[in-house]
Amino acid sequence: DTAVSQTPKYLVTQMGNDKSIKCEQNLGHDTMYWYKQDSKKFLKIMFSYNNKELIINETVPNRFSPKSPDKAHLNLHINSLELGDSAVYFCASSRVRTGIYGYTFGSGTRLTVV
Amino acid sequence: SQELEQSPQSLIVQEGKNLTINCTSSKTLYGLYWYKQKYGEGLIFLMMLQKGGEEKSHEKITAKLDEKKQQSSLHITASQPSHAGIYLCGAAPTGNQFYFGTGTSLTVIP
């Protein structure tokens, strides 16, 4: 059983389009995250939700909007995609807000904007 | 299957003590990244190792990559409360898909 699943795994789209990446975890974790990984493999946190409440919202363009319908899901919607949005996006979850029990990461979504 | 195994899962040490965290891959590593998360915050990049036998240091944290063993170790000398957090290794064992370890939670008791 996949613990943290992201869909799609690959996404190729044109500039200006709107797209969504979905994330679901079946671990019963109460905190979920979205990270962006650049070409040098550096991870940068974008958002964090704890029990559907936004707790971390780093400086990202307003075109990025997270949506958490319930604590098992955290979707990422991106409007008006730009070339610089091309990256791998990772979803993760942890048991408690502090992440003290460690992370479980999804397999990543490779977004390519052309 | 888990591509990267970290050990230990959690660690509690007295301030001033040395400690080591290991990250072992089931496949050949093409590069190994170490991250740290302070409680309630996002991941912070610590260092990246690419060559077998490579060793890097940042302040009191030293990381080494041993390609033969497909393992990396992170060593903290004279630990301080500021070192507390979760340490996470990340790598691309196959050169394509990027994986993360399960993390090691470090508590430093003053």
Short mmCIF file of C-alpha atoms in Angstrom, two decimals:
data_model
loop_
_atom_site.label_atom_id
_atom_site.label_comp_id
_atom_site.label_asym_id
_atom_site.label_seq_id
_atom_site.Cartn_x
_atom_site.Cartn_y
_atom_site.Cartn_z
CA ASP A 1 0.00 0.00 0.00
CA THR A 2 1.31 3.40 -0.94
CA ALA A 3 1.61 5.58 2.13
CA VAL A 4 1.85 8.97 0.43
CA SER A 5 0.69 9.02 -3.15
CA GLN A 6 1.02 11.86 -5.59
CA THR A 7 -0.64 12.17 -8.95
CA PRO A 8 0.34 12.65 -11.62
CA LYS A 9 3.93 11.46 -11.54
CA TYR A 10 4.80 13.43 -14.65
CA LEU A 11 3.13 16.54 -15.95
CA VAL A 12 4.04 18.38 -19.14
CA THR A 13 2.04 21.47 -19.90
CA GLN A 14 2.19 24.75 -21.76
CA MET A 15 2.80 28.15 -20.27
CA GLY A 16 -0.31 29.88 -19.08
CA ASN A 17 -2.21 26.70 -18.26
CA ASP A 18 -3.70 25.88 -14.87
CA LYS A 19 -2.87 22.51 -13.35
CA SER A 20 -3.30 20.60 -10.11
CA ILE A 21 -1.21 18.01 -8.33
CA LYS A 22 -2.96 15.75 -5.87
CA CYS A 23 -1.56 14.20 -2.71
CA GLU A 24 -3.11 11.65 -0.43
CA GLN A 25 -1.74 9.90 2.63
CA ASN A 26 -3.19 6.85 4.33
CA LEU A 27 -0.98 6.96 7.40
CA GLY A 28 -3.30 8.89 9.64
CA HIS A 29 -0.74 11.71 9.84
CA ASP A 30 -2.02 15.10 10.83
CA THR A 31 0.50 17.29 9.02
CA MET A 32 1.13 17.49 5.29
CA TYR A 33 3.65 19.47 3.28
CA TRP A 34 4.46 20.58 -0.21
CA TYR A 35 8.11 20.98 -1.18
CA LYS A 36 9.67 22.20 -4.40
CA GLN A 37 12.94 20.65 -5.48
CA ASP A 38 15.04 22.58 -7.96
CA SER A 39 17.49 21.25 -10.51
CA LYS A 40 20.25 21.09 -7.89
CA LYS A 41 18.07 18.89 -5.69
CA PHE A 42 17.62 21.63 -3.11
CA LEU A 43 14.33 21.34 -1.27
CA LYS A 44 12.28 24.36 -0.39
CA ILE A 45 9.13 24.19 1.63
CA MET A 46 6.10 25.81 0.13
CA PHE A 47 3.19 24.99 2.39
CA SER A 48 2.34 22.99 5.45
CA TYR A 49 -1.10 22.02 6.73
CA ASN A 50 -1.96 20.64 10.12
CA ASN A 51 -5.45 19.13 10.39
CA LYS A 52 -6.59 21.17 7.38
CA GLU A 53 -5.17 24.38 8.86
CA LEU A 54 -2.44 26.26 7.01
CA ILE A 55 0.58 26.59 9.31
CA ILE A 56 3.46 27.34 6.95
CA ASN A 57 3.08 29.51 3.90
CA GLU A 58 6.46 30.46 2.53
CA THR A 59 6.98 33.16 -0.03
CA VAL A 60 5.63 31.61 -3.18
CA PRO A 61 3.72 33.30 -5.97
CA ASN A 62 0.00 33.70 -5.45
CA ARG A 63 -0.46 31.47 -8.46
CA PHE A 64 0.21 28.56 -6.13
CA SER A 65 -2.71 27.65 -3.92
CA PRO A 66 -2.90 24.63 -1.62
CA LYS A 67 -6.21 23.02 -0.83
CA SER A 68 -6.83 20.54 1.97
CA PRO A 69 -10.34 19.07 1.88
CA ASP A 70 -9.46 16.79 4.79
CA LYS A 71 -6.36 15.90 6.72
CA ALA A 72 -5.57 13.00 4.40
CA HIS A 73 -5.40 15.18 1.30
CA LEU A 74 -3.35 18.20 0.32
CA ASN A 75 -3.63 19.30 -3.27
CA LEU A 76 -1.56 21.93 -5.02
CA HIS A 77 -3.17 24.09 -7.67
CA ILE A 78 -1.05 26.26 -9.93
CA ASN A 79 -2.50 29.01 -12.09
CA SER A 80 -0.93 30.60 -15.17
CA LEU A 81 2.07 28.27 -15.23
CA GLU A 82 5.45 29.77 -16.06
CA LEU A 83 8.68 28.22 -17.31
CA GLY A 84 10.29 28.73 -13.89
CA ASP A 85 7.70 26.52 -12.29
CA SER A 86 9.36 23.50 -13.86
CA ALA A 87 10.64 21.37 -10.99
CA VAL A 88 9.87 18.28 -8.99
CA TYR A 89 7.20 18.82 -6.36
CA PHE A 90 7.16 16.57 -3.33
CA CYS A 91 4.32 15.98 -0.97
CA ALA A 92 5.09 14.70 2.52
CA SER A 93 3.33 13.94 5.74
CA SER A 94 4.29 13.56 9.36
CA ARG A 95 2.51 12.32 12.45
CA VAL A 96 2.65 15.42 14.56
CA ARG A 97 3.13 19.07 13.76
CA THR A 98 6.76 19.02 14.86
CA GLY A 99 7.45 16.10 12.55
CA ILE A 100 9.04 14.36 15.48
CA TYR A 101 8.10 10.95 14.16
CA GLY A 102 9.72 11.62 10.84
CA TYR A 103 8.55 12.22 7.36
CA THR A 104 7.03 10.06 4.72
CA PHE A 105 7.48 11.49 1.26
CA GLY A 106 5.56 10.91 -1.90
CA SER A 107 7.43 9.88 -5.03
CA GLY A 108 7.32 13.37 -6.48
CA THR A 109 5.67 15.00 -9.46
CA ARG A 110 7.96 16.18 -12.22
CA LEU A 111 6.39 19.28 -13.71
CA THR A 112 7.70 20.52 -17.04
CA VAL A 113 6.36 23.77 -18.42
CA VAL A 114 7.02 24.33 -22.11
CA SER B 1 10.66 -0.96 -0.90
CA GLN B 2 12.57 1.56 1.12
CA GLU B 3 15.51 2.87 -0.87
CA LEU B 4 17.17 4.79 1.93
CA GLU B 5 17.36 3.55 5.49
CA GLN B 6 18.30 5.92 8.27
CA SER B 7 19.48 4.90 11.69
CA PRO B 8 18.80 5.51 14.41
CA GLN B 9 15.18 6.61 14.10
CA SER B 10 15.52 8.81 17.16
CA LEU B 11 18.38 9.93 19.32
CA ILE B 12 18.52 11.63 22.70
CA VAL B 13 21.93 12.89 23.80
CA GLN B 14 23.36 15.07 26.53
CA GLU B 15 24.69 18.43 25.44
CA GLY B 16 28.34 18.19 24.55
CA LYS B 17 28.22 14.59 23.40
CA ASN B 18 29.15 13.43 19.92
CA LEU B 19 26.69 11.53 17.77
CA THR B 20 26.42 9.85 14.38
CA ILE B 21 23.46 9.33 12.06
CA ASN B 22 23.68 6.85 9.21
CA CYS B 23 21.96 6.71 5.86
CA THR B 24 22.22 3.47 3.87
CA SER B 25 21.10 2.92 0.32
CA SER B 26 20.13 -0.36 -1.26
CA LYS B 27 21.61 0.88 -4.55
CA THR B 28 24.60 2.86 -5.73
CA LEU B 29 24.38 6.48 -4.78
CA TYR B 30 24.84 9.22 -7.35
CA GLY B 31 24.92 11.90 -4.71
CA LEU B 32 23.73 12.23 -1.17
CA TYR B 33 22.02 15.22 0.39
CA TRP B 34 21.55 15.98 4.04
CA TYR B 35 18.70 18.16 5.27
CA LYS B 36 17.61 19.32 8.68
CA GLN B 37 14.23 20.35 9.91
CA LYS B 38 13.77 22.43 13.00
CA TYR B 39 10.56 21.62 14.74
CA GLY B 40 7.65 23.38 13.08
CA GLU B 41 9.70 24.59 10.14
CA GLY B 42 10.61 23.35 6.69
CA LEU B 43 13.67 21.43 5.61
CA ILE B 44 16.99 23.22 5.52
CA PHE B 45 19.71 22.07 3.16
CA LEU B 46 22.92 21.15 5.02
CA MET B 47 25.34 19.70 2.50
CA MET B 48 25.71 17.58 -0.58
CA LEU B 49 28.21 14.78 -1.20
CA GLN B 50 28.97 13.46 -4.64
CA LYS B 51 32.21 11.52 -4.69
CA GLY B 52 33.09 8.36 -2.84
CA GLY B 53 35.11 9.17 0.21
CA GLU B 54 34.09 12.81 0.08
CA GLU B 55 33.80 14.54 3.41
CA LYS B 56 32.30 17.95 4.12
CA SER B 57 31.97 19.96 7.27
CA HIS B 58 29.76 22.80 8.31
CA GLU B 59 30.38 24.20 11.75
CA LYS B 60 30.28 21.14 14.00
CA ILE B 61 28.53 18.88 11.52
CA THR B 62 30.55 16.56 9.30
CA ALA B 63 29.15 14.29 6.63
CA LYS B 64 30.93 11.60 4.67
CA LEU B 65 29.95 9.51 1.69
CA ASP B 66 31.24 5.98 1.34
CA GLU B 67 30.19 4.76 -2.08
CA LYS B 68 31.49 1.26 -1.55
CA LYS B 69 29.16 0.78 1.35
CA GLN B 70 26.45 2.84 -0.26
CA GLN B 71 26.28 4.71 2.97
CA SER B 72 26.65 8.21 4.33
CA SER B 73 27.20 9.24 7.91
CA LEU B 74 26.48 12.55 9.57
CA HIS B 75 28.54 13.27 12.64
CA ILE B 76 27.91 16.05 15.13
CA THR B 77 30.69 16.99 17.50
CA ALA B 78 29.96 18.47 20.93
CA SER B 79 26.21 18.64 20.33
CA GLN B 80 24.22 21.70 21.37
CA PRO B 81 20.49 22.28 21.85
CA SER B 82 20.51 24.18 18.55
CA HIS B 83 21.32 20.90 16.79
CA ALA B 84 17.99 19.43 17.81
CA GLY B 85 15.61 18.60 15.00
CA ILE B 86 15.02 16.02 12.33
CA TYR B 87 17.83 15.03 10.02
CA LEU B 88 16.89 13.68 6.65
CA CYS B 89 19.07 12.20 3.92
CA GLY B 90 18.05 12.29 0.29
CA ALA B 91 19.53 10.72 -2.82
CA ALA B 92 18.91 9.45 -6.31
CA PRO B 93 20.11 5.84 -6.13
CA THR B 94 19.19 5.12 -9.72
CA GLY B 95 20.09 8.55 -11.02
CA ASN B 96 16.49 9.41 -11.76
CA GLN B 97 13.98 9.08 -8.98
CA PHE B 98 14.84 11.01 -5.86
CA TYR B 99 14.26 9.35 -2.51
CA PHE B 100 14.35 10.41 1.09
CA GLY B 101 15.25 8.53 4.21
CA THR B 102 12.74 8.24 7.02
CA GLY B 103 14.50 10.81 9.13
CA THR B 104 16.25 10.81 12.48
CA SER B 105 14.82 12.83 15.33
CA LEU B 106 17.54 14.35 17.50
CA THR B 107 16.95 15.71 20.99
CA VAL B 108 19.78 17.40 22.85
CA ILE B 109 19.33 17.70 26.59
CA PRO B 110 20.97 20.78 28.12
#
